[in-house]
Coordinates of C-alpha atoms and ligand atoms in Angstrom, one line a residue:
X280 CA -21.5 2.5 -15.9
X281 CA -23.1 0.2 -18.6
X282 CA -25.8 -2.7 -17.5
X283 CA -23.6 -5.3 -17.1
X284 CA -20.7 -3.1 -14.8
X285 CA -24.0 -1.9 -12.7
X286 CA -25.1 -5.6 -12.2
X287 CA -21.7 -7.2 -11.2
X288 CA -21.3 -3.7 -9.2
X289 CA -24.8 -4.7 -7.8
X290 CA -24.1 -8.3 -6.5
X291 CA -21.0 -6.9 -4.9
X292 CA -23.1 -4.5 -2.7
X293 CA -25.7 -7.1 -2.1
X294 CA -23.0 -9.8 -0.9
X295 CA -20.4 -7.3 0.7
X296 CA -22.9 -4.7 2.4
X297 CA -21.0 -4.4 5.3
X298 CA -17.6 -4.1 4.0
X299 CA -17.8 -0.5 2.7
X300 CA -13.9 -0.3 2.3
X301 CA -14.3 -3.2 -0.3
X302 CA -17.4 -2.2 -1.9
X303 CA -15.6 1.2 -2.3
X304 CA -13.0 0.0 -4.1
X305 CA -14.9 -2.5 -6.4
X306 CA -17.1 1.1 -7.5
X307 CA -13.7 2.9 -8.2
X308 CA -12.6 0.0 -10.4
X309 CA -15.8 -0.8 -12.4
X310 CA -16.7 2.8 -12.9
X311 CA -13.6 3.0 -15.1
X312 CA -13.9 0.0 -17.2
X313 CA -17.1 1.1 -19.5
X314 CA -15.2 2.0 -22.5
X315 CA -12.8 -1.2 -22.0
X316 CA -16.1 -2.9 -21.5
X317 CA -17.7 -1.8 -24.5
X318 CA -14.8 -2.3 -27.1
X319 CA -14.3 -6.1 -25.5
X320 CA -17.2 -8.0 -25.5
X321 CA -15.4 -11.3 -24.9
X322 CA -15.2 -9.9 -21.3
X323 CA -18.3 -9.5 -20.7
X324 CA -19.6 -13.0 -22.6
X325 CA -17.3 -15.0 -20.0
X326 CA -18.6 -12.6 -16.8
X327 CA -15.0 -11.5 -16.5
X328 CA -15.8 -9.0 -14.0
X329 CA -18.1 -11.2 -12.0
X330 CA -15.0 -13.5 -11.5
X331 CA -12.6 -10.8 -10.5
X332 CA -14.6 -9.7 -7.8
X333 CA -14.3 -12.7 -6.0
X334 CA -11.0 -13.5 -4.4
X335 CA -9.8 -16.7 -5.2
X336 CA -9.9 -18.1 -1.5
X337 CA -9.3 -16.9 1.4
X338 CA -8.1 -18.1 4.5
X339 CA -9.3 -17.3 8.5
X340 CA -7.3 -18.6 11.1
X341 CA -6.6 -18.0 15.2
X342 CA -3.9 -16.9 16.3
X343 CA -3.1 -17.3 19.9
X344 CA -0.3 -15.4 21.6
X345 CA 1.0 -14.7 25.4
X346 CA 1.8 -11.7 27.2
X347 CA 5.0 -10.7 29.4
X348 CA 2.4 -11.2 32.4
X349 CA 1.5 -14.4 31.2
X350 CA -2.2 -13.6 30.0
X351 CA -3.0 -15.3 26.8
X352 CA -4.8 -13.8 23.9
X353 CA -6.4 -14.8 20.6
X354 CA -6.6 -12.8 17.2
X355 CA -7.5 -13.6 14.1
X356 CA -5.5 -13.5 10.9
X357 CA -6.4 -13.5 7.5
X358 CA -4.6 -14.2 4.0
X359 CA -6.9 -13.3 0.9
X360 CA -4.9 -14.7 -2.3
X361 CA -7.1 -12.1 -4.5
X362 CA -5.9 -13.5 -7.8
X363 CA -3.1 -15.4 -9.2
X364 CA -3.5 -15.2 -12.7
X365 CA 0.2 -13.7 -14.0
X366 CA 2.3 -14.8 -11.1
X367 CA 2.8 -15.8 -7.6
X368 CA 0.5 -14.4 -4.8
X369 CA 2.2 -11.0 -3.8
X370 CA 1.1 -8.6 -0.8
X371 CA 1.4 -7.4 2.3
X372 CA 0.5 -7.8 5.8
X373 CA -1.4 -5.3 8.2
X374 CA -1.1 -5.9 12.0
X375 CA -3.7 -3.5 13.1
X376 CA -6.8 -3.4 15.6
X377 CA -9.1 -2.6 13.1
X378 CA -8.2 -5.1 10.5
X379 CA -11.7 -7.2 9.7
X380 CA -11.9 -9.1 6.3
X381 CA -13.6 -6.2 4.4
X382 CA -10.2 -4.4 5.1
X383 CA -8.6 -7.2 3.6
X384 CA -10.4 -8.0 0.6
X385 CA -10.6 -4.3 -0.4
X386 CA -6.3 -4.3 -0.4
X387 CA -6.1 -7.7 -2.2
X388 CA -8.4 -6.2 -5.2
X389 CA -6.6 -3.3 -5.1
X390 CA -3.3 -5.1 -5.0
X391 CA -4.1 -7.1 -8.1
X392 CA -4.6 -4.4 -10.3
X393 CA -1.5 -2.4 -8.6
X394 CA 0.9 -5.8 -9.3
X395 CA -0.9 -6.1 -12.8
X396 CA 0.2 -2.1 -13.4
X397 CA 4.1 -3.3 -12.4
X398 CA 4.5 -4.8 -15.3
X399 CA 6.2 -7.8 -13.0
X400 CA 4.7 -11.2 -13.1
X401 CA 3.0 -10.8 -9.8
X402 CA -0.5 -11.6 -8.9
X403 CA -2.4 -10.0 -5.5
X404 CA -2.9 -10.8 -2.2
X405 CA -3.2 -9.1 1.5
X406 CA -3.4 -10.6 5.0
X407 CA -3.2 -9.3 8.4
X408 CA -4.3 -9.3 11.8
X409 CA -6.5 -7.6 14.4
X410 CA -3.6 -7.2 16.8
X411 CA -2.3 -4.2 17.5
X412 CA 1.2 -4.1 18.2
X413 CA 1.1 -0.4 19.7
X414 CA 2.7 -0.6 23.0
X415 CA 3.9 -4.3 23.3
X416 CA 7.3 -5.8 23.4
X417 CA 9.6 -7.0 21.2
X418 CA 9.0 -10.8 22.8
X419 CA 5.6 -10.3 22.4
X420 CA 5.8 -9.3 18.9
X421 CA 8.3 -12.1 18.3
X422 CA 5.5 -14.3 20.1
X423 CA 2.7 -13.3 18.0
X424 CA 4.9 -13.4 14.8
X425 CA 6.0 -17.1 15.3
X426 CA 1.9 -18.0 16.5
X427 CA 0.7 -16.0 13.1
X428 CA 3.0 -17.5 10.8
X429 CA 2.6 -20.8 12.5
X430 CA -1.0 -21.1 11.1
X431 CA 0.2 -19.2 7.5
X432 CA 3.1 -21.3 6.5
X433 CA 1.0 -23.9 5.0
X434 CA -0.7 -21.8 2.4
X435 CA 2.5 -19.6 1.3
X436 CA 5.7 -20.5 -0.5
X437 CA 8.0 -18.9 -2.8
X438 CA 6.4 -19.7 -5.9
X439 CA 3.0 -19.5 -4.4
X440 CA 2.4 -16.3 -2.2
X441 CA 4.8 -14.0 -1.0
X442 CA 4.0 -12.0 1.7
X443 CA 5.5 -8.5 2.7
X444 CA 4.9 -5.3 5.5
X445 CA 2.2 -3.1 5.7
X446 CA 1.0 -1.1 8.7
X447 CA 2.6 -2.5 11.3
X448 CA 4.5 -5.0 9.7
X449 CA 8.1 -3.8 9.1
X450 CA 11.1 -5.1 9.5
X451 CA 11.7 -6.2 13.1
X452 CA 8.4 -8.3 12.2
X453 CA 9.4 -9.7 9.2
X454 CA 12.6 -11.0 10.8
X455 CA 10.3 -12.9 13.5
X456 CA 8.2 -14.5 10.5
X457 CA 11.0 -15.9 8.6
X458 CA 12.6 -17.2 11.6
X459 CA 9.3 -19.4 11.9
X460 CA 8.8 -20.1 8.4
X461 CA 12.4 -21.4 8.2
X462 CA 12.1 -22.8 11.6
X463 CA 9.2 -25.0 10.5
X464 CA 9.7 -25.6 6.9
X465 CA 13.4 -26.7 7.7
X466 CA 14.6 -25.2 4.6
X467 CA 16.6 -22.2 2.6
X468 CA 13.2 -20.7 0.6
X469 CA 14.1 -16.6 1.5
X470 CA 11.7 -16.0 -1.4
X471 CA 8.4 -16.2 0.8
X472 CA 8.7 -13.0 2.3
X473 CA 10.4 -9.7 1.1
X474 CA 11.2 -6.8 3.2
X475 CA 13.5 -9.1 4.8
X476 CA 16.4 -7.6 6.7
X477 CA 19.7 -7.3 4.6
X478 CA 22.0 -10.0 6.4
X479 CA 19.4 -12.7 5.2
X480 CA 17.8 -11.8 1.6
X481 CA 16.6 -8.2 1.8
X482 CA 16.8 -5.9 -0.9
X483 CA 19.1 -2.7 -0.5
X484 CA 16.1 -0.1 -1.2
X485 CA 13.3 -2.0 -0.6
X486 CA 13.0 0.1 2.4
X487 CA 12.7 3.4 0.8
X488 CA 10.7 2.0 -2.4
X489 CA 7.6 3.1 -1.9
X490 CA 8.1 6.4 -0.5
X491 CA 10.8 7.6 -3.7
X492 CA 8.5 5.4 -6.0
X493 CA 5.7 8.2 -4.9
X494 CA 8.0 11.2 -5.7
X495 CA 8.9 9.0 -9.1
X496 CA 6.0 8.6 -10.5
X497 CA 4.3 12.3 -9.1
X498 CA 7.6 13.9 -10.5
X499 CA 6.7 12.5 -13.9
X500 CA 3.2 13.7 -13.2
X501 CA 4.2 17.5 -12.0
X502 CA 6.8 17.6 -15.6
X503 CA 4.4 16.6 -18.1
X504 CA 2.1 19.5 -16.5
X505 CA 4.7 21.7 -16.7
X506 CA 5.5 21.8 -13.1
X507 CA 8.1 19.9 -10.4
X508 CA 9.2 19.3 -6.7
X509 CA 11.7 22.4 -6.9
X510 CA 10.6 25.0 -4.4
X511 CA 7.5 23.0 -3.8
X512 CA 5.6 23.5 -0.7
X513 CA 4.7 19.5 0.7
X514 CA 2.3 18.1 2.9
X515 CA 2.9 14.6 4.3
X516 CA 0.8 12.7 6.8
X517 CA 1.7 9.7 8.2
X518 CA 5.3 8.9 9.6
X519 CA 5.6 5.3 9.0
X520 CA 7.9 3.8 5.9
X521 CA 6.0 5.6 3.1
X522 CA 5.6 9.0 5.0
X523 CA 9.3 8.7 6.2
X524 CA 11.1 7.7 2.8
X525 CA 8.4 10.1 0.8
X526 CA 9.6 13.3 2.7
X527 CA 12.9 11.9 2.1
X528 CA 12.7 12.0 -1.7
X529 CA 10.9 15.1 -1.9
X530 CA 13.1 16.8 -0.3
X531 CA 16.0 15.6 -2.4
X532 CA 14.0 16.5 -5.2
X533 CA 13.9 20.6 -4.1
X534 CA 10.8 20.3 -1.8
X535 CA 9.9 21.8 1.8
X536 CA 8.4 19.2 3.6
X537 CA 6.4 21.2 6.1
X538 CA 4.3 18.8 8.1
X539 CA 3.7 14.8 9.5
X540 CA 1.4 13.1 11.4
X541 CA 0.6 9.9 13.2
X542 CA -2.9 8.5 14.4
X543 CA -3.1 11.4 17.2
X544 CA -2.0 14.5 15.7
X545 CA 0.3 16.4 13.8
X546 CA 3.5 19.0 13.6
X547 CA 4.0 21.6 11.7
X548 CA 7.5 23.1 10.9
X549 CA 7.6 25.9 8.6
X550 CA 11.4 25.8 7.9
X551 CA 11.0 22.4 7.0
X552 CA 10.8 18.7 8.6
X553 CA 14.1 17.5 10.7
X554 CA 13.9 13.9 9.1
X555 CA 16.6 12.6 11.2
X556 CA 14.3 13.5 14.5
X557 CA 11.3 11.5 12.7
X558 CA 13.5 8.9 11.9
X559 CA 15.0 8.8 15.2
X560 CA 11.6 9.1 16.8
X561 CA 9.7 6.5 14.7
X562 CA 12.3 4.0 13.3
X563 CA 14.0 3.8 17.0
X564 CA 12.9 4.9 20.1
X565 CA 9.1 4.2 18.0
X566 CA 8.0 7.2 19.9
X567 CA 4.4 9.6 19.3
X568 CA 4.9 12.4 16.5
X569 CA 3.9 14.8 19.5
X570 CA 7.7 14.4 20.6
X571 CA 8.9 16.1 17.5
X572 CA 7.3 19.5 18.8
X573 CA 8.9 19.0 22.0
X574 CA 12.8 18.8 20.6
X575 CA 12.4 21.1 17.8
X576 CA 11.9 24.9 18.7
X577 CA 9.7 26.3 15.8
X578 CA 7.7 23.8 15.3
X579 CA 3.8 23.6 16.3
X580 CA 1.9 19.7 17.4
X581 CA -1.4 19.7 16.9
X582 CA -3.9 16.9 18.6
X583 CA -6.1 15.4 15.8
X584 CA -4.8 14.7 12.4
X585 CA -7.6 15.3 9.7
X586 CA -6.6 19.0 10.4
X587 CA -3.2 18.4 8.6
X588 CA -5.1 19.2 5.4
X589 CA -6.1 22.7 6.5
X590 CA -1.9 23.8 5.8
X591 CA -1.6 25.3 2.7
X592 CA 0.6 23.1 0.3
X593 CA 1.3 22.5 -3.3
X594 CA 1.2 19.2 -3.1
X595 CA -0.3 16.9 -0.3
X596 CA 1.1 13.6 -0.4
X597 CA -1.2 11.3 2.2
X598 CA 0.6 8.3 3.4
X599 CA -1.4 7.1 6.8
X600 CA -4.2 5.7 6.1
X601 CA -7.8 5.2 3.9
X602 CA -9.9 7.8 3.5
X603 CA -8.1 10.2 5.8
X604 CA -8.7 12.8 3.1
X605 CA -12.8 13.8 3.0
X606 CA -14.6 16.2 1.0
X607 CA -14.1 18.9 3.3
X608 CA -10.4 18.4 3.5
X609 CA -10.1 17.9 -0.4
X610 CA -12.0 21.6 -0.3
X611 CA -9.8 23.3 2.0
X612 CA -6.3 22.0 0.4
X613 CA -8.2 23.8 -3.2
X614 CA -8.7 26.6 -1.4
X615 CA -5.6 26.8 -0.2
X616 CA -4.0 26.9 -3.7
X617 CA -2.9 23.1 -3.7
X618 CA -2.3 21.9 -7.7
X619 CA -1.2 17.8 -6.9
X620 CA -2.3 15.1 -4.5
X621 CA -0.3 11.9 -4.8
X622 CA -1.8 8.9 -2.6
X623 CA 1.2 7.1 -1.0
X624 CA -1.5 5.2 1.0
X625 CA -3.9 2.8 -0.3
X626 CA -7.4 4.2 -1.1
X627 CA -6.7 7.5 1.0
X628 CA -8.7 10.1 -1.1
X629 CA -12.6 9.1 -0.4
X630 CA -14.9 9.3 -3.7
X631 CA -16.2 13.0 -2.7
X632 CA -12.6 14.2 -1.9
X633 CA -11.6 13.0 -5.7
X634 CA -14.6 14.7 -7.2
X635 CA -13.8 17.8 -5.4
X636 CA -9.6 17.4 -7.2
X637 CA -11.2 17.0 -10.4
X638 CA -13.6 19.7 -10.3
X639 CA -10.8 21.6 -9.2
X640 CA -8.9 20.5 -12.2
X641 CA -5.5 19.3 -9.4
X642 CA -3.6 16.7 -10.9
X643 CA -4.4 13.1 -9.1
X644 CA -1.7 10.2 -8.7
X645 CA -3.7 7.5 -7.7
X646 CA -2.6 5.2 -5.2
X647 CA -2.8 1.9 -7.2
X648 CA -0.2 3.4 -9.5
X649 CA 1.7 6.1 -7.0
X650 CA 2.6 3.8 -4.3
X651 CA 3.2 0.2 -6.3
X652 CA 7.1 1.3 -6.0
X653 CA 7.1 -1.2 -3.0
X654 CA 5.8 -4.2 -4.2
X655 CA 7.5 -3.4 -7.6
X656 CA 10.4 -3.7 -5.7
X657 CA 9.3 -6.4 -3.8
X658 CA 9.7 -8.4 -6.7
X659 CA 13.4 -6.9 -7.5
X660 CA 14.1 -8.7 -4.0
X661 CA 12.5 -12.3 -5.4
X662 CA 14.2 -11.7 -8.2
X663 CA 17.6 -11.4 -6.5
X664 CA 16.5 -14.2 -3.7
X665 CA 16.4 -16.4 -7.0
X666 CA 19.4 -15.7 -8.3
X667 CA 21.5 -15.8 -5.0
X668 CA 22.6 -12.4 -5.7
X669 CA 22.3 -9.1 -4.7
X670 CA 22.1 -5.5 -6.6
X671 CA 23.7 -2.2 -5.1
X672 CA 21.5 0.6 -3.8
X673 CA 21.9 2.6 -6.9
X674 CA 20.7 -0.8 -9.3
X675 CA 17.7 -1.3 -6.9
X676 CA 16.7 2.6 -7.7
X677 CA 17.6 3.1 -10.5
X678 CA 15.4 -0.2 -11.7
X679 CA 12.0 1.4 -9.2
X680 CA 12.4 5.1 -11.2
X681 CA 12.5 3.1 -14.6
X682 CA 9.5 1.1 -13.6
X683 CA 7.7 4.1 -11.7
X684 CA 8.1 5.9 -15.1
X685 CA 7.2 3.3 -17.5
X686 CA 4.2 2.9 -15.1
X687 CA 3.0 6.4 -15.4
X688 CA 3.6 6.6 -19.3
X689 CA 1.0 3.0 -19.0
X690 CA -1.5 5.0 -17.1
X691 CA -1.5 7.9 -19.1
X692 CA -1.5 6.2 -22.2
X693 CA -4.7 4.1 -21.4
X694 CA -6.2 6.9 -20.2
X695 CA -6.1 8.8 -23.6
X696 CA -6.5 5.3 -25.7
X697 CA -10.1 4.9 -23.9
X698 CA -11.0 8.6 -24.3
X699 CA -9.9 9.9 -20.8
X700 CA -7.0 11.8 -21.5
X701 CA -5.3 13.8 -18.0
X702 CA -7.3 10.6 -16.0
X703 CA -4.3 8.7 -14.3
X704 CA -7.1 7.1 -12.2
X705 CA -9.3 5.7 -14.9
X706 CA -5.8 5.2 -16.9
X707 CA -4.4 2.5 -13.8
X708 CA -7.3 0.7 -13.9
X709 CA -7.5 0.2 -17.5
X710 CA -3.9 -0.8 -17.7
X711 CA -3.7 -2.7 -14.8
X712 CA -7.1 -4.6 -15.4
X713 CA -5.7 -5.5 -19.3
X714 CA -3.1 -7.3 -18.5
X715 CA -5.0 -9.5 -15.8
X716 CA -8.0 -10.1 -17.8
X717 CA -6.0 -11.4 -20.8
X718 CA -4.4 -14.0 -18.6
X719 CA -7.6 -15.1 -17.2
X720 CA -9.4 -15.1 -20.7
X721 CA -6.3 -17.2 -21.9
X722 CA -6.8 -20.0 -19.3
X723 CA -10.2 -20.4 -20.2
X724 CA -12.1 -21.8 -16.7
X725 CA -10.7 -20.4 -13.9
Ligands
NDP147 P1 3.3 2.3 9.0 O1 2.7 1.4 10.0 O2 4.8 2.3 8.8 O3 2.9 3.8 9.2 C1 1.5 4.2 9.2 C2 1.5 5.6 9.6 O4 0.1 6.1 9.5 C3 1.9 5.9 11.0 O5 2.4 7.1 11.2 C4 0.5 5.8 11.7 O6 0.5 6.4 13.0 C5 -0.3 6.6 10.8 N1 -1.8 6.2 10.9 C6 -2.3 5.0 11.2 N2 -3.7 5.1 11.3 C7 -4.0 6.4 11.1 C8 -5.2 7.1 11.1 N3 -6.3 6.5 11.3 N4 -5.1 8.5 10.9 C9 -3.9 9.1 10.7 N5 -2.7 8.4 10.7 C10 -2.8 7.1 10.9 O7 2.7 1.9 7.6 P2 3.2 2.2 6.1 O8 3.9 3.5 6.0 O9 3.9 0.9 5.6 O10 1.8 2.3 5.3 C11 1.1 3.4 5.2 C12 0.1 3.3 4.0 O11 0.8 3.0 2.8 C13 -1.0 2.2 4.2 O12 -2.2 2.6 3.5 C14 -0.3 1.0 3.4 O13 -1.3 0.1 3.0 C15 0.3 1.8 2.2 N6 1.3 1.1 1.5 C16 2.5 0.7 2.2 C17 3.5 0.1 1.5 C18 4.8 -0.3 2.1 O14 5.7 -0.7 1.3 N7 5.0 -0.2 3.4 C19 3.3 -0.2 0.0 C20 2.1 0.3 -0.6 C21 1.2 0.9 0.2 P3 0.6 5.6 14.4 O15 2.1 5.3 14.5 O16 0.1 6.5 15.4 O17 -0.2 4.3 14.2

């Protein structure tokens, strides 16, 4: 990393210190951009990079909610609009107890290179919420929903920011935040949220996007390596949207999905994952993974989920969570003959695990490019909420496997153009950094 990348990398650590997950990403990001750095002095002469570390504002608010016993309780939410320079606000929303703003910073930079990387005029965002919404009702979902969005309407809009899901945000949510958005805004504007249910402005696929987009752009990957999802052996963890629709695509593509987790463990089925159990057990009875052992014969449950990585796969495809994949892990899926990981999540792989894949020489989808098949398609759903009109299935899809391909041709071809051929990770940043730092040099002050 040249002077100036160390010193903006520097202040970042300085003012961010205790929000690793952010200072993580920043690192990732900057340690790519020397050679962009290098050939574009302009960027550096206006302190480019100094700018796009900070988010353009961000907002804090309270968020009070009550029980089915009648106990009230306060969160706090958070909206970071990251940066705005080619479009509209776009990103998600995480409702879970471990949300603090570093969490949210670090997915608003990340989102902004991601939306960049699209190709769709779409700038980055994230919000969320330290509530947890493991084991409460629907009402009190609906309640917190209506108290959240309440405080949020004010800063959002469809031409401003667009919120969508994220971990534990899907669909049943959504519904309750439109309802108040519409509720207190008192008018038709379907555009301020995607992931929306079909009967009121969803997009057919939207649902599925970022799990195929995954399989899209890593079946790109595996053929210009010479390799594929036929007869593949898959790992998956997670068993949310992305895990769910992921397995789903792989399998359509020839894989053997083999195993899933959630937050307390994992099961193992050598002949293959019974996706319409995990569906069943996840999308609607919202049940533990563990559950999956206990109707399937054959299939092993295992308590604690890091283990996941320890079954030998040719390709692991994480989908839970950051940094669920450590050194050791990264080691023992080498070991064990692995030649592809594919981040469905954001930031999953921790620095040392991605060392350890390219030591190993594995081919790497990061997640900035592998998973942006949602929010790509997030912005097919604006696009149709504008029009008053809505594409089939098969439009939707075929649409997210052009743009997951032209994506991966993007990364790969800024990777070789700066001198890092093979470096999908270097070659997302590049890309997606481009396009964003051109707009902002083009409005001068900002
Ligand atoms: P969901 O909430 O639908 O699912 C998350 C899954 O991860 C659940 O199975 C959950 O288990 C599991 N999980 C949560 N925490 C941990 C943990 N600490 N260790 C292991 N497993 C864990 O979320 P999504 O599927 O929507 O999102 C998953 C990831 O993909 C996130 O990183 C998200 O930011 C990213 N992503 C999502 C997009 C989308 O369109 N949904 C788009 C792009 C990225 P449990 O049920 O026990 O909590």
């Amino acid at each position: 990393m040249n002077a100036y990348l160390a010193s903006v990398l520097e202040n970042v650590k300085t003012k961010h210190g205790n929000e690793p997950e952010f200072v993580q990403t920043v690192e990732e990001v900057l340690s790519s951009l020397e050679p962009v750095i290098e050939k574009h002095p302009e960027y550096e002469k206006v302190d480019l990079l100094g700018r796009m570390v900070e988010p353009e504002r961000m907002f804090t608010f309270r968020v009070v909610w009550c029980d089915d016993n009648g106990q009230w309780h306060t969160n706090r939410g958070w909206r970071c609009q990251f940066n705005g320079a080619i479009g509209p606000y776009k990103g998600g929303l995480r409702f879970q107890k471990n949300v603090y703003e570093g969490i949210i910073k670090f997915l608003g930079f990340e989102q902004t290179f991601k939306n960049s990387l699209t190709g769709l005029p779409i700038g980055g965002a994230k919000g969320g919420s330290d509530f947890d919404p493991a084991g409460k009702s629907d009402a009190e979902v609906m309640r917190f929903c209506q108290s959240f969005m309440t405080a949020l309407y004010r800063y959002i809009g469809p031409d401003v920011d667009v919120p969508a899901g994220d971990m534990g945000v899907g669909g049943r949510e959504i519904g309750y935040l439109y309802g108040q958005y519409r509720r207190l805004k008192g008018v038709w504007e379907n555009g301020v949220l995607t992931g929306k249910g079909l009967s009121y402005g969803g997009s057919l696929a939207r649902k599925e996007a970022t799990g195929y987009g995954l399989c899209y752009f890593t079946d790109n990957m595996l053929r210009a390596n010479g390799r594929s999802f036929d007869g593949a052996t898959v790992v998956i963890s997670g068993s949310g949207n992305v895990a769910i629709y992921a397995c789903e695509k792989a399998t359509q593509l020839g894989a053997r999905v083999v195993a899933m987790s959630d937050s307390a463990g994992y099961v193992y089925d050598p002949a293959g994952i019974d996706l319409d159990l995990v569906k069943q057990l996840k999308e609607v009875e919202r049940r533990r993974i563990r559950e999956y052992a206990e109707r399937h014969p054959g299939a092993e449950y295992h308590e604690g989920c890091r283990d996941i990585w320890s079954i030998p796969c040719d390709i692991a495809l994480p989908c839970a969570t950051q940094n669920e994949i450590n050194e050791a892990s990264a080691k023992l899926l080498v070991q064990n003959g692995c030649c592809a990981v594919a981040e469905g999540a954001n930031m999953p792989s921790t620095p040392e695990a991605i060392a350890v894949y390219r030591a190993a020489g594995l081919l790497f989808a990061p997640a900035k490019a592998a998973n942006a098949g949602g929010v790509a398609t997030s912005a097919l759903e604006m696009s149709q909420n504008s029009m008053r009109f809505s594409w089939s299935f098969e439009e939707v899809d075929n649409r997210l496997r052009h743009i997951m391909t032209d994506l991966y041709h993007n990364a790969a071809n800024a990777a070789e153009a700066y001198g890092m051929p093979g470096d999908l990770a270097a070659g997302a940043n590049i890309a997606g950094f481009l396009k964003v730092g051109d707009a902002m040099l083009a409005y001068g002050v900002v």
